[in-house]
Amino acid sequence: MREILTACTADCPGTCSIIAQVENEKIVKLHGNPEHDITSGFICRNAKNYLKERLYNDRRILHPLKKEDGKWVQISWDEALDMTTTKIKNACENYGSQSILYYQGYGARTALRLINRRFFNLLGGVSTLYGSICGGTGQAGQEMDMGVRLSHDPIDHLNSKVILVWGRNPAVTDIHLWKIIKQAHRKGAKLVVIDPVNTKTSHSADMYLQPVPGSDSFLAIAIAKIILKEKIIAEEFIHKNTEYFQDYHDLLNDYSLNELSRITDVPLNDLYKLAMLYANGHPSSIILGWGLQRYVKSHLTFRLIDALAAITGNIGKSGGGVSHGFDEYGYFNHEHALDDIAPNQRKLNIPIVGEELIRTQDPPIKLIFITAGNPLAMLANTHKVKKAFQSVDDVIMVDHFLNDTADVANLFLPATCFLEEEDLVGSYGHNWISPLNPVTPPCGEARSELQIFQELAVKLGFGEKMAGTPREWLGKLAEPIIREGISLEDIQRKPYRLPSAPITPFSDGKFETKSGKFEFPTELHLKITDEILNKNFNTNMGFSLRLLSVSPQGWIGSEIPDNEHGKSVLEVQVHPEVLKEKGIEDGEEVWLESIQGKLLVKVKENNEIRPDYVLTHRGGWRKYNKCVNILTPDLVSDHGNGAPYYETFVGLKRTT
């Protein structure tokens, strides 16, 4: 039996280093690499099931397809590449290169994907995407405070005396971080969880707060008011390393503690207990999640939480900080993407890409080229996104399965997966870079994205500018890593933590803001709090329940296992008081309605959730009537160009 080192490229903060076992030229098992400090020898069940659910799944598409009369027909690679070349040429010659939209999804975020951008820039510059459906809003808030988003090394949480997990469920969505948190907990650290949803993580907490969804900014204000009132502040840090403290201090007076307790639905006693526990932790760390940034003004939430760490001196301190995420592409040399040679590049905002496609003219979008993405399942306002994609002449997708987006495509190019590729991958959950070594030859006729774009470049006349083996390109892309003393050969043998990445960010007291200091939010930034109250805490056109859609344990993104597709309708969890008020029975199928549309769902009674929201999972497919984004409005956050999915209000209606 052979063992080959690779790494998972799923849209997950773990980015596990994986050892694949091969027997008789077939991969028989995947397990975690014990020599990777974060992976620590184990992997999640999604990775364990990858062979059955993804690599060797009978539904995986292994040959190029074209759509004829609404049905997929298998074709050769020669025909597929000729068709793709013709469509690209027609768009460029008749409308200009901006009429092509390149949609790079989140399904695989490896180093060689930067060369995809190179291809489109060599075309002269196309329309691409900006913004985020994940982390942009929170990152924008932290950049306002500190100039850059930098998180503590996950291992540093072992030095914490108090760990506050806010809007995150690592017991399900980041099991390697969860192992570290549990280890710190066993060492004596207090674990506090703040989340409107009573999660697997909250069940292990020493203290759990379940505030009104969307009230996190006000919760942070309340905690700060108590800390300041009790004078448990780091005066020296505030004086030497921060700006605008007095402005921040003054704005906290806009609300009384009684008011904040009412807004958040957190009792005053709990507010005091949390504030005292956090401020006296010495050190206390805060770990922020993705649920916090699914609101229009989430940047304020992040800023106000950052401020808690600043006033208590927990920034720049081992075991402290406010950790959110890492830049998985920050390890690589982006110059080879050639963004600077493409003056015609045009950008569309991904959270509202349906609207952007419909209104974009001069030139209009005529061709959409998608890699590693399923926008019809994952983007808000599915109806509008589908309408927009259907209005385009051609949609070409490179993927593994015929997902929702395949329904609007007319050409499908089968892609390799990480077990069939040579590459490098960073992580948005830690500072390790891991190798992907090819474990098995590509199944069927699947080809890597690099090979596809290289072959298209030859047909389009710039093949030499895209030429190079994966290893040759990796040598160029990995230049920043190599400059730190790690050779490409080294990193292909084992994963490495980037030596220059800080264990404890800002330990020197220097920040990348204009002032060089931590910058508190001021009255200027918070003058719209009344608007937040009016928008988020009142009923919206008769729909009084907020819709929260969270990541499930059984899959990542929209990579749904087969057994889920066969189940009846989408299940939503509802507090029994709501069901009683509506006269709805537990297990009944009802309409879940919003201003965007309606979806047939099955209600499940849950005493552990609040009565002001309904809870379900994200990632379900529209073709199986499980796409929650049929209900979500396409909005964009005030800062960071994020997708505020949780600004969705719904109602339940019986079918008869």
XYZ file of C-alpha atoms in Angstrom:
656
model
C 0.000 0.000 0.000
C 1.325 3.427 -0.990
C 0.750 6.618 1.012
C 0.724 10.021 -0.701
C 0.477 13.425 0.967
C -2.143 15.882 -0.242
C -4.562 18.445 1.226
C -8.270 19.165 1.207
C -9.300 22.203 -0.854
C -12.922 22.484 0.289
C -14.378 25.829 1.354
C -13.482 25.174 4.982
C -11.052 26.830 7.415
C -9.442 23.488 8.284
C -7.644 22.936 4.940
C -6.577 19.561 6.289
C -3.288 17.932 5.408
C -4.311 14.465 4.234
C -2.537 11.167 3.747
C -4.143 9.113 0.971
C -3.693 5.353 0.955
C -3.540 3.703 -2.469
C -3.985 -0.006 -3.116
C -4.057 -1.597 -6.584
C -4.029 1.900 -8.148
C -7.194 2.925 -6.306
C -7.483 5.245 -3.330
C -8.931 3.243 -0.469
C -8.692 5.598 2.508
C -8.009 9.189 3.543
C -6.743 10.140 6.983
C -5.284 13.199 8.685
C -1.592 14.027 8.704
C -0.254 13.777 12.294
C 2.717 16.033 11.401
C 0.462 19.046 10.737
C -0.071 20.960 13.996
C -3.657 21.919 13.137
C -4.869 18.803 11.308
C -3.289 16.782 14.125
C -3.937 13.386 12.573
C -7.721 13.498 12.042
C -10.202 14.717 9.427
C -13.922 15.444 9.355
C -16.511 13.004 8.112
C -16.952 14.987 4.877
C -13.307 14.349 4.035
C -13.595 10.712 5.124
C -16.569 10.276 2.788
C -14.966 12.147 -0.120
C -14.028 9.015 -2.025
C -17.607 7.752 -2.067
C -19.439 11.067 -2.286
C -17.174 12.906 -4.741
C -14.192 11.168 -6.379
C -15.789 7.799 -7.238
C -19.425 8.894 -7.235
C -21.392 7.580 -10.217
C -22.971 11.013 -10.679
C -19.609 12.679 -11.241
C -19.299 13.962 -14.792
C -16.152 12.584 -16.455
C -16.657 13.669 -20.088
C -17.391 17.034 -21.738
C -21.057 17.767 -22.345
C -22.995 20.196 -24.500
C -26.662 20.999 -24.243
C -28.889 20.222 -27.217
C -32.631 20.877 -27.044
C -32.385 21.188 -23.274
C -30.576 17.868 -22.798
C -26.911 17.123 -22.107
C -25.030 15.267 -24.843
C -21.519 13.828 -24.439
C -18.885 15.277 -26.780
C -15.134 14.969 -27.269
C -12.589 17.327 -25.722
C -11.650 18.536 -29.199
C -15.220 19.614 -29.867
C -15.591 21.097 -26.374
C -12.412 23.178 -26.706
C -13.344 24.288 -30.228
C -16.801 25.336 -29.034
C -15.351 27.212 -26.072
C -12.804 28.966 -28.288
C -15.497 30.000 -30.754
C -17.738 31.370 -28.002
C -14.864 33.361 -26.480
C -13.826 34.749 -29.884
C -17.387 35.716 -30.773
C -17.858 37.584 -27.492
C -14.523 39.415 -27.802
C -14.868 40.302 -31.478
C -18.512 41.395 -31.371
C -18.740 43.014 -27.931
C -15.235 43.263 -26.476
C -13.563 41.179 -23.784
C -15.587 42.881 -21.024
C -18.636 41.002 -22.304
C -17.147 37.880 -20.677
C -17.712 37.354 -16.949
C -15.262 35.072 -15.178
C -16.923 33.667 -12.066
C -14.342 32.022 -9.803
C -16.207 30.242 -7.030
C -15.136 29.196 -3.560
C -15.129 25.447 -4.187
C -11.344 25.273 -4.644
C -8.969 28.103 -3.689
C -5.491 26.855 -4.582
C -2.358 28.587 -5.874
C -2.757 27.512 -9.506
C -6.206 29.145 -9.645
C -4.287 32.444 -9.890
C -3.244 31.345 -13.388
C -6.928 31.225 -14.357
C -6.912 35.007 -13.884
C -3.813 35.227 -16.043
C -5.727 33.591 -18.911
C -8.555 36.114 -18.786
C -6.176 39.042 -18.404
C -4.297 37.872 -21.503
C -7.615 38.071 -23.340
C -7.432 41.798 -22.663
C -9.295 41.943 -19.374
C -12.798 40.637 -18.723
C -15.549 41.278 -16.203
C -14.745 39.666 -12.864
C -16.188 39.743 -9.356
C -15.496 41.739 -6.222
C -16.964 41.514 -2.770
C -17.708 38.348 -0.840
C -20.502 36.033 0.219
C -18.382 35.050 3.232
C -15.858 37.181 5.072
C -15.690 40.618 3.475
C -17.813 42.582 5.949
C -15.975 41.473 9.054
C -12.628 41.968 7.388
C -13.604 45.528 6.442
C -14.480 46.321 10.060
C -11.195 44.977 11.382
C -9.245 46.859 8.742
C -10.844 50.103 9.979
C -9.625 49.351 13.498
C -6.210 47.821 12.889
C -5.433 48.472 9.232
C -5.368 44.770 8.473
C -7.179 41.643 9.601
C -4.721 39.385 11.437
C -5.803 36.501 13.616
C -3.937 34.727 16.363
C -2.418 31.389 15.500
C -5.044 28.832 16.580
C -2.505 27.183 18.900
C -2.194 30.490 20.789
C -5.705 30.008 22.182
C -4.117 27.436 24.488
C -2.684 30.442 26.355
C -6.133 31.966 26.953
C -7.801 32.056 30.355
C -11.163 32.995 28.808
C -12.261 32.094 25.272
C -15.314 33.885 23.903
C -16.728 32.222 20.788
C -19.093 34.707 19.169
C -21.376 33.762 16.260
C -19.411 30.635 15.392
C -19.945 26.895 15.752
C -16.478 25.316 15.490
C -17.714 22.019 16.933
C -19.374 21.576 13.517
C -17.669 23.947 11.066
C -14.027 23.879 12.240
C -13.355 20.731 14.235
C -9.606 21.294 14.453
C -10.054 24.704 16.041
C -12.635 23.069 18.307
C -10.084 20.492 19.436
C -7.755 23.336 20.459
C -10.554 25.148 22.293
C -11.502 21.967 24.145
C -7.874 21.418 25.081
C -7.693 24.965 26.499
C -10.956 24.303 28.328
C -9.510 21.195 29.949
C -6.514 23.262 31.038
C -8.883 25.573 32.904
C -9.886 28.249 30.394
C -13.492 29.441 30.706
C -15.528 28.985 27.530
C -18.226 31.548 26.713
C -20.463 31.197 23.652
C -22.663 33.967 22.231
C -25.012 32.817 19.490
C -28.744 33.172 18.772
C -28.594 29.485 17.810
C -28.042 26.950 20.578
C -25.328 24.945 18.853
C -23.170 21.926 19.510
C -20.498 24.420 20.578
C -22.754 26.216 23.062
C -23.610 22.908 24.730
C -20.018 22.753 26.008
C -19.889 26.345 27.265
C -19.396 27.489 30.852
C -21.585 30.467 29.962
C -23.990 30.762 27.038
C -25.845 33.880 25.893
C -28.603 33.663 23.289
C -29.240 37.251 22.154
C -31.721 38.571 19.626
C -30.298 37.878 16.149
C -28.605 40.990 14.800
C -28.241 42.677 18.196
C -24.532 41.896 18.586
C -23.427 45.535 18.217
C -25.579 46.500 21.166
C -24.338 43.547 23.190
C -20.765 44.731 22.629
C -21.755 48.257 23.708
C -23.315 46.880 26.890
C -20.205 44.877 27.779
C -18.002 47.910 27.147
C -20.165 50.169 29.310
C -19.853 47.776 32.237
C -16.078 47.368 31.811
C -15.624 51.133 31.713
C -17.993 51.673 34.631
C -16.030 49.165 36.713
C -12.722 50.704 35.536
C -11.248 47.360 34.450
C -9.412 48.937 31.531
C -5.845 48.881 30.205
C -5.064 52.569 30.587
C -1.463 52.314 29.392
C -2.410 50.465 26.195
C -5.257 52.896 25.506
C -2.968 55.893 26.027
C -0.002 54.636 23.983
C -1.554 52.487 21.271
C -5.019 53.807 20.399
C -6.789 56.772 18.816
C -10.285 58.222 19.343
C -10.887 56.558 22.709
C -12.738 59.560 24.127
C -15.054 59.746 21.114
C -15.788 56.053 21.501
C -16.328 56.462 25.240
C -18.798 59.285 24.642
C -20.872 57.429 22.078
C -21.496 54.576 24.515
C -23.670 57.006 26.492
C -26.272 56.964 23.713
C -27.871 53.908 25.321
C -28.507 52.893 28.901
C -27.768 49.397 30.150
C -31.475 48.774 30.673
C -32.089 49.736 27.053
C -29.312 47.481 25.815
C -30.589 44.596 27.919
C -34.009 45.027 26.327
C -32.624 45.283 22.781
C -30.448 42.186 23.122
C -32.833 40.243 25.360
C -29.905 39.458 27.665
C -30.558 39.987 31.402
C -28.484 42.630 33.176
C -27.019 40.016 35.511
C -25.682 38.053 32.546
C -24.272 41.196 30.963
C -22.359 41.972 34.161
C -21.184 38.397 34.577
C -19.859 38.259 31.008
C -18.200 41.676 31.189
C -16.400 40.862 34.437
C -15.335 37.415 33.230
C -13.912 38.746 29.966
C -12.219 41.841 31.438
C -10.567 39.857 34.216
C -9.423 36.978 32.011
C -5.839 38.140 31.528
C -5.694 37.062 28.760
C -9.076 36.649 27.066
C -9.481 35.760 23.401
C -12.464 36.348 21.152
C -13.121 34.078 18.162
C -15.600 35.528 15.669
C -17.706 33.625 13.168
C -19.334 34.114 9.801
C -22.875 34.454 11.123
C -21.932 37.821 12.642
C -21.312 39.376 9.247
C -24.531 38.426 7.517
C -26.133 41.798 8.225
C -25.992 45.096 6.351
C -24.027 46.859 9.098
C -21.929 43.994 10.396
C -18.727 46.007 10.120
C -19.967 47.948 13.161
C -20.372 44.729 15.113
C -16.788 43.739 14.402
C -15.516 47.202 15.306
C -17.364 47.247 18.605
C -16.109 43.764 19.484
C -12.549 44.749 18.539
C -12.971 47.691 20.910
C -13.603 45.291 23.816
C -10.184 43.746 23.261
C -8.605 47.184 23.017
C -10.029 48.642 26.224
C -8.995 45.532 28.183
C -5.488 45.377 26.691
C -6.091 42.028 25.000
C -4.729 43.134 21.624
C -1.122 42.139 20.993
C -1.178 39.784 23.959
C -0.592 36.043 23.723
C -3.848 34.240 24.436
C -5.853 37.368 23.612
C -6.903 39.155 20.447
C -9.970 39.063 18.224
C -9.548 36.291 15.657
C -11.697 35.927 12.587
C -9.791 34.528 9.629
C -6.669 34.419 7.465
C -5.892 35.267 3.840
C -5.514 31.947 2.028
C -4.028 33.691 -1.018
C -1.674 35.930 0.949
C 1.169 33.390 0.663
C 1.485 33.528 -3.115
C 2.847 35.883 -5.776
C -0.115 37.506 -7.513
C 2.035 39.258 -10.119
C 1.778 36.190 -12.346
C -1.984 36.722 -12.624
C -1.103 39.816 -14.722
C -3.885 41.981 -13.300
C -1.840 45.090 -14.134
C -1.860 44.418 -17.897
C -5.650 44.301 -18.193
C -6.933 47.897 -18.243
C -10.299 46.762 -19.582
C -11.084 44.727 -16.478
C -14.573 45.434 -15.138
C -15.874 44.237 -11.777
C -19.359 43.174 -10.683
C -20.420 42.877 -7.044
C -20.927 39.201 -6.192
C -23.660 39.590 -3.504
C -25.892 41.286 -6.102
C -24.486 39.713 -9.242
C -27.961 38.893 -10.585
C -28.921 42.561 -10.566
C -25.473 43.532 -11.866
C -25.813 41.167 -14.837
C -29.246 42.481 -15.730
C -28.280 46.163 -15.661
C -24.710 45.915 -17.032
C -24.436 47.405 -20.509
C -21.781 48.812 -22.830
C -21.084 45.992 -23.283
C -23.635 43.593 -21.830
C -22.433 40.248 -20.486
C -22.626 37.674 -23.267
C -20.582 34.794 -21.862
C -20.180 33.554 -18.292
C -17.284 31.212 -17.508
C -17.604 29.502 -14.110
C -15.024 27.501 -12.187
C -15.599 25.840 -8.787
C -18.863 27.658 -8.144
C -22.595 27.042 -7.878
C -24.070 30.558 -7.888
C -27.643 29.417 -8.448
C -27.579 27.649 -5.078
C -25.332 29.925 -3.031
C -26.214 33.487 -4.065
C -29.125 35.454 -2.632
C -32.334 35.922 -4.625
C -32.053 32.732 -6.650
C -34.917 33.716 -8.973
C -33.107 36.863 -10.092
C -29.755 35.089 -10.430
C -31.336 32.404 -12.607
C -33.110 34.996 -14.759
C -29.842 36.904 -15.187
C -27.842 33.819 -16.153
C -30.552 32.735 -18.605
C -30.348 36.142 -20.299
C -26.720 35.496 -21.289
C -25.920 33.813 -24.605
C -23.491 31.249 -23.204
C -22.690 29.797 -19.788
C -19.648 27.514 -19.597
C -18.881 25.708 -16.375
C -15.928 23.660 -15.153
C -17.072 21.369 -12.346
C -17.596 17.811 -11.116
C -21.401 17.514 -10.942
C -24.508 18.802 -12.702
C -25.565 21.145 -9.919
C -28.181 23.922 -10.020
C -25.965 26.162 -12.117
C -25.633 23.422 -14.738
C -29.343 23.929 -15.426
C -28.554 27.292 -17.050
C -25.253 26.259 -18.659
C -24.852 25.041 -22.236
C -21.329 23.641 -22.023
C -19.846 21.523 -19.211
C -16.120 20.789 -18.900
C -15.281 18.019 -16.379
C -12.680 19.051 -13.799
C -10.193 17.108 -11.753
C -10.433 17.153 -7.960
C -7.689 17.702 -5.404
C -6.728 14.013 -5.329
C -5.880 14.200 -9.036
C -3.915 17.470 -8.968
C -0.497 18.940 -8.203
C -0.844 22.276 -6.402
C -0.346 24.250 -3.180
C -3.058 25.534 -0.862
C -3.197 28.103 1.927
C -5.941 28.381 4.515
C -8.368 30.935 5.904
C -8.273 29.115 9.255
C -4.530 29.079 9.991
C -1.117 30.021 8.575
C -0.049 26.683 7.106
C 0.694 26.026 3.430
C 0.098 22.453 2.280
C 1.075 20.495 -0.838
C -1.294 18.707 -3.168
C 0.545 15.792 -4.726
C -1.374 13.829 -7.365
C -2.626 10.642 -5.738
C -4.345 9.088 -8.735
C -4.547 9.817 -12.467
C -7.639 11.821 -13.455
C -10.811 9.745 -13.578
C -12.339 9.432 -17.039
C -11.521 12.467 -19.164
C -11.407 14.999 -16.332
C -8.819 17.740 -16.781
C -7.356 20.302 -14.425
C -8.373 23.927 -14.771
C -4.760 24.775 -15.633
C -4.724 22.283 -18.505
C -8.065 23.520 -19.805
C -6.949 27.148 -19.860
C -3.587 26.266 -21.371
C -5.242 24.372 -24.231
C -7.685 27.225 -24.810
C -4.772 29.690 -24.831
C -3.092 27.715 -27.621
C -6.244 27.910 -29.737
C -6.598 31.632 -29.007
C -3.026 32.426 -29.997
C -1.263 33.087 -26.679
C -0.332 29.571 -25.664
C 3.296 30.413 -24.946
C 2.246 32.945 -22.298
C 0.299 30.250 -20.453
C 2.772 27.423 -21.010
C 4.424 25.624 -18.119
C 4.018 22.506 -16.022
C 2.137 22.775 -12.706
C 5.467 22.503 -10.886
C 7.003 25.311 -12.954
C 4.098 27.615 -12.200
C 4.131 26.668 -8.526
C 7.796 27.625 -8.365
C 6.827 31.128 -9.511
C 3.686 31.462 -7.411
C 5.484 30.258 -4.277
C 8.222 32.902 -4.506
C 7.176 34.617 -1.212
C 7.366 31.242 0.571
C 10.703 30.383 -1.026
C 12.126 33.740 0.105
C 11.421 32.644 3.682
C 13.799 29.730 3.287
C 11.339 26.988 2.308
C 12.110 25.471 -1.096
C 9.411 24.213 -3.431
C 10.830 20.707 -2.993
C 10.519 21.106 0.790
C 6.884 22.108 0.668
C 5.979 19.347 -1.765
C 7.249 16.864 0.842
C 5.357 18.261 3.832
C 3.221 21.223 4.969
C 4.835 24.264 6.571
C 3.675 27.066 8.773
C 4.738 30.349 7.153
C 7.616 31.526 9.396
C 6.829 35.249 9.064
C 3.169 34.859 10.073
C 2.719 36.193 13.611
C 1.637 33.905 16.420
C 0.373 36.981 18.288
C -0.508 39.845 15.925
C 0.286 43.441 16.928
C 2.538 42.350 19.780
C 4.793 45.318 18.926
C 1.892 47.739 19.444
C 2.049 48.873 15.817
C -0.964 48.878 13.525
C -1.395 49.417 9.793
C -3.881 52.258 10.203
C -3.185 55.827 9.106
C -2.318 56.763 12.697
C -0.249 53.634 13.276
C -2.497 52.894 16.259
C -5.689 50.991 16.997
C -8.550 53.285 15.969
C -11.783 53.113 17.969
C -15.117 53.630 16.222
C -16.440 57.156 16.739
C -19.775 58.956 16.674
C -19.293 59.440 12.940
C -19.430 55.693 12.402
C -22.313 54.993 14.783
C -24.740 57.773 14.043
C -26.986 55.305 12.205
C -27.748 53.055 15.182
C -31.363 54.178 15.239
C -31.654 53.023 11.655
C -30.364 49.598 12.717
C -33.059 49.411 15.364
C -35.802 50.418 12.946
C -34.657 48.018 10.235
C -33.714 44.970 12.228
C -36.107 44.906 15.151
C -39.414 45.761 13.554
C -41.516 43.460 11.428
C -40.809 43.690 7.734
C -43.941 43.883 5.540
C -45.759 41.357 7.709
C -42.900 38.866 7.868
C -41.910 38.832 11.517
C -39.417 35.949 11.758
C -35.782 36.304 10.807
C -34.410 33.506 8.629
C -31.081 32.053 9.759
C -29.407 29.533 7.442
C -26.332 27.861 8.922
C -23.685 25.411 7.743
C -24.678 21.805 8.491
C -22.416 19.029 9.668
C -23.149 16.798 6.701
C -21.669 18.845 3.850
C -19.689 21.938 2.854
C -21.169 24.726 0.737
C -23.489 23.163 -1.829
C -21.576 19.875 -2.142
C -24.589 17.880 -1.036
C -24.303 14.111 -0.476
C -26.605 11.880 -2.512
C -28.753 10.792 0.420
C -29.774 14.416 1.094
C -31.083 14.970 -2.427
C -33.583 12.171 -2.018
C -35.271 13.512 1.117
C -38.638 15.225 0.911
C -38.544 18.999 1.455
C -36.311 21.431 3.294
C -36.644 21.143 7.079
C -36.844 24.300 9.176
C -36.705 24.475 12.958
C -39.277 26.640 14.720
C -39.974 27.473 18.349
C -43.154 25.742 19.638
C -44.710 29.099 20.615
C -44.623 30.159 16.971
C -46.233 26.915 15.813
C -48.954 27.243 18.436
C -49.673 30.832 17.441
C -49.967 29.844 13.764
C -51.936 26.659 14.442
C -49.259 24.552 12.771
C -48.406 21.004 13.855
C -44.889 19.680 14.391
C -43.844 17.868 11.202
C -46.405 19.655 9.020
C -45.483 20.851 5.544
C -46.134 24.584 5.169
C -45.155 27.538 3.027
C -42.177 29.575 4.190
C -42.667 32.979 2.598
C -40.618 36.158 2.181
C -40.888 39.195 -0.066
C -38.727 37.279 -2.581
C -40.797 34.127 -2.872
C -42.002 31.030 -1.069
C -40.698 27.541 -0.393
C -42.495 24.406 0.763
C -40.842 23.284 4.008
C -41.332 20.814 6.828
C -41.398 22.381 10.296
C -39.648 20.780 13.226
C -40.371 21.966 16.749
C -37.272 23.057 18.671
C -37.408 24.444 22.216
C -33.751 25.494 22.095
C -34.119 28.214 19.480
C -35.606 31.665 20.012
C -39.181 32.481 18.915
C -38.022 35.384 16.728
C -36.393 33.339 13.961
C -36.600 30.110 11.994
C -33.518 27.980 11.493
C -32.425 25.889 8.535
C -29.265 24.880 6.671
C -27.630 26.504 3.667
C -26.416 24.948 0.427
C -29.529 23.033 -0.679
C -30.231 22.812 -4.401
C -33.067 24.581 -6.150
C -33.822 21.615 -8.424
C -34.692 19.597 -5.297
C -36.742 22.452 -3.788
C -34.273 22.931 -0.956
C -32.609 26.197 -1.893
C -33.115 28.661 0.944
C -31.855 31.491 -1.269
C -35.184 31.513 -3.061
C -36.223 33.544 -0.008
C -33.191 35.794 0.586
C -33.056 39.331 -0.860
C -29.997 40.368 -2.854
C -28.453 43.065 -0.715
C -24.932 44.311 -0.131
C -23.405 45.323 3.189
C -22.483 48.932 3.896
C -18.784 48.060 4.058
C -16.797 45.139 2.695
C -19.303 44.332 -0.074
C -20.602 41.334 1.838
C -23.840 39.382 1.468
C -26.255 40.107 4.370
C -28.254 36.875 4.144
C -29.721 37.341 7.629
C -31.606 40.478 6.602
C -34.303 38.052 5.457
C -37.678 38.072 7.204
C -40.182 35.295 6.668
C -43.586 34.036 7.673
C -45.152 30.575 7.929
C -48.396 29.811 6.121
C -50.401 26.608 6.066
C -50.927 25.038 2.648
C -54.691 24.643 3.196
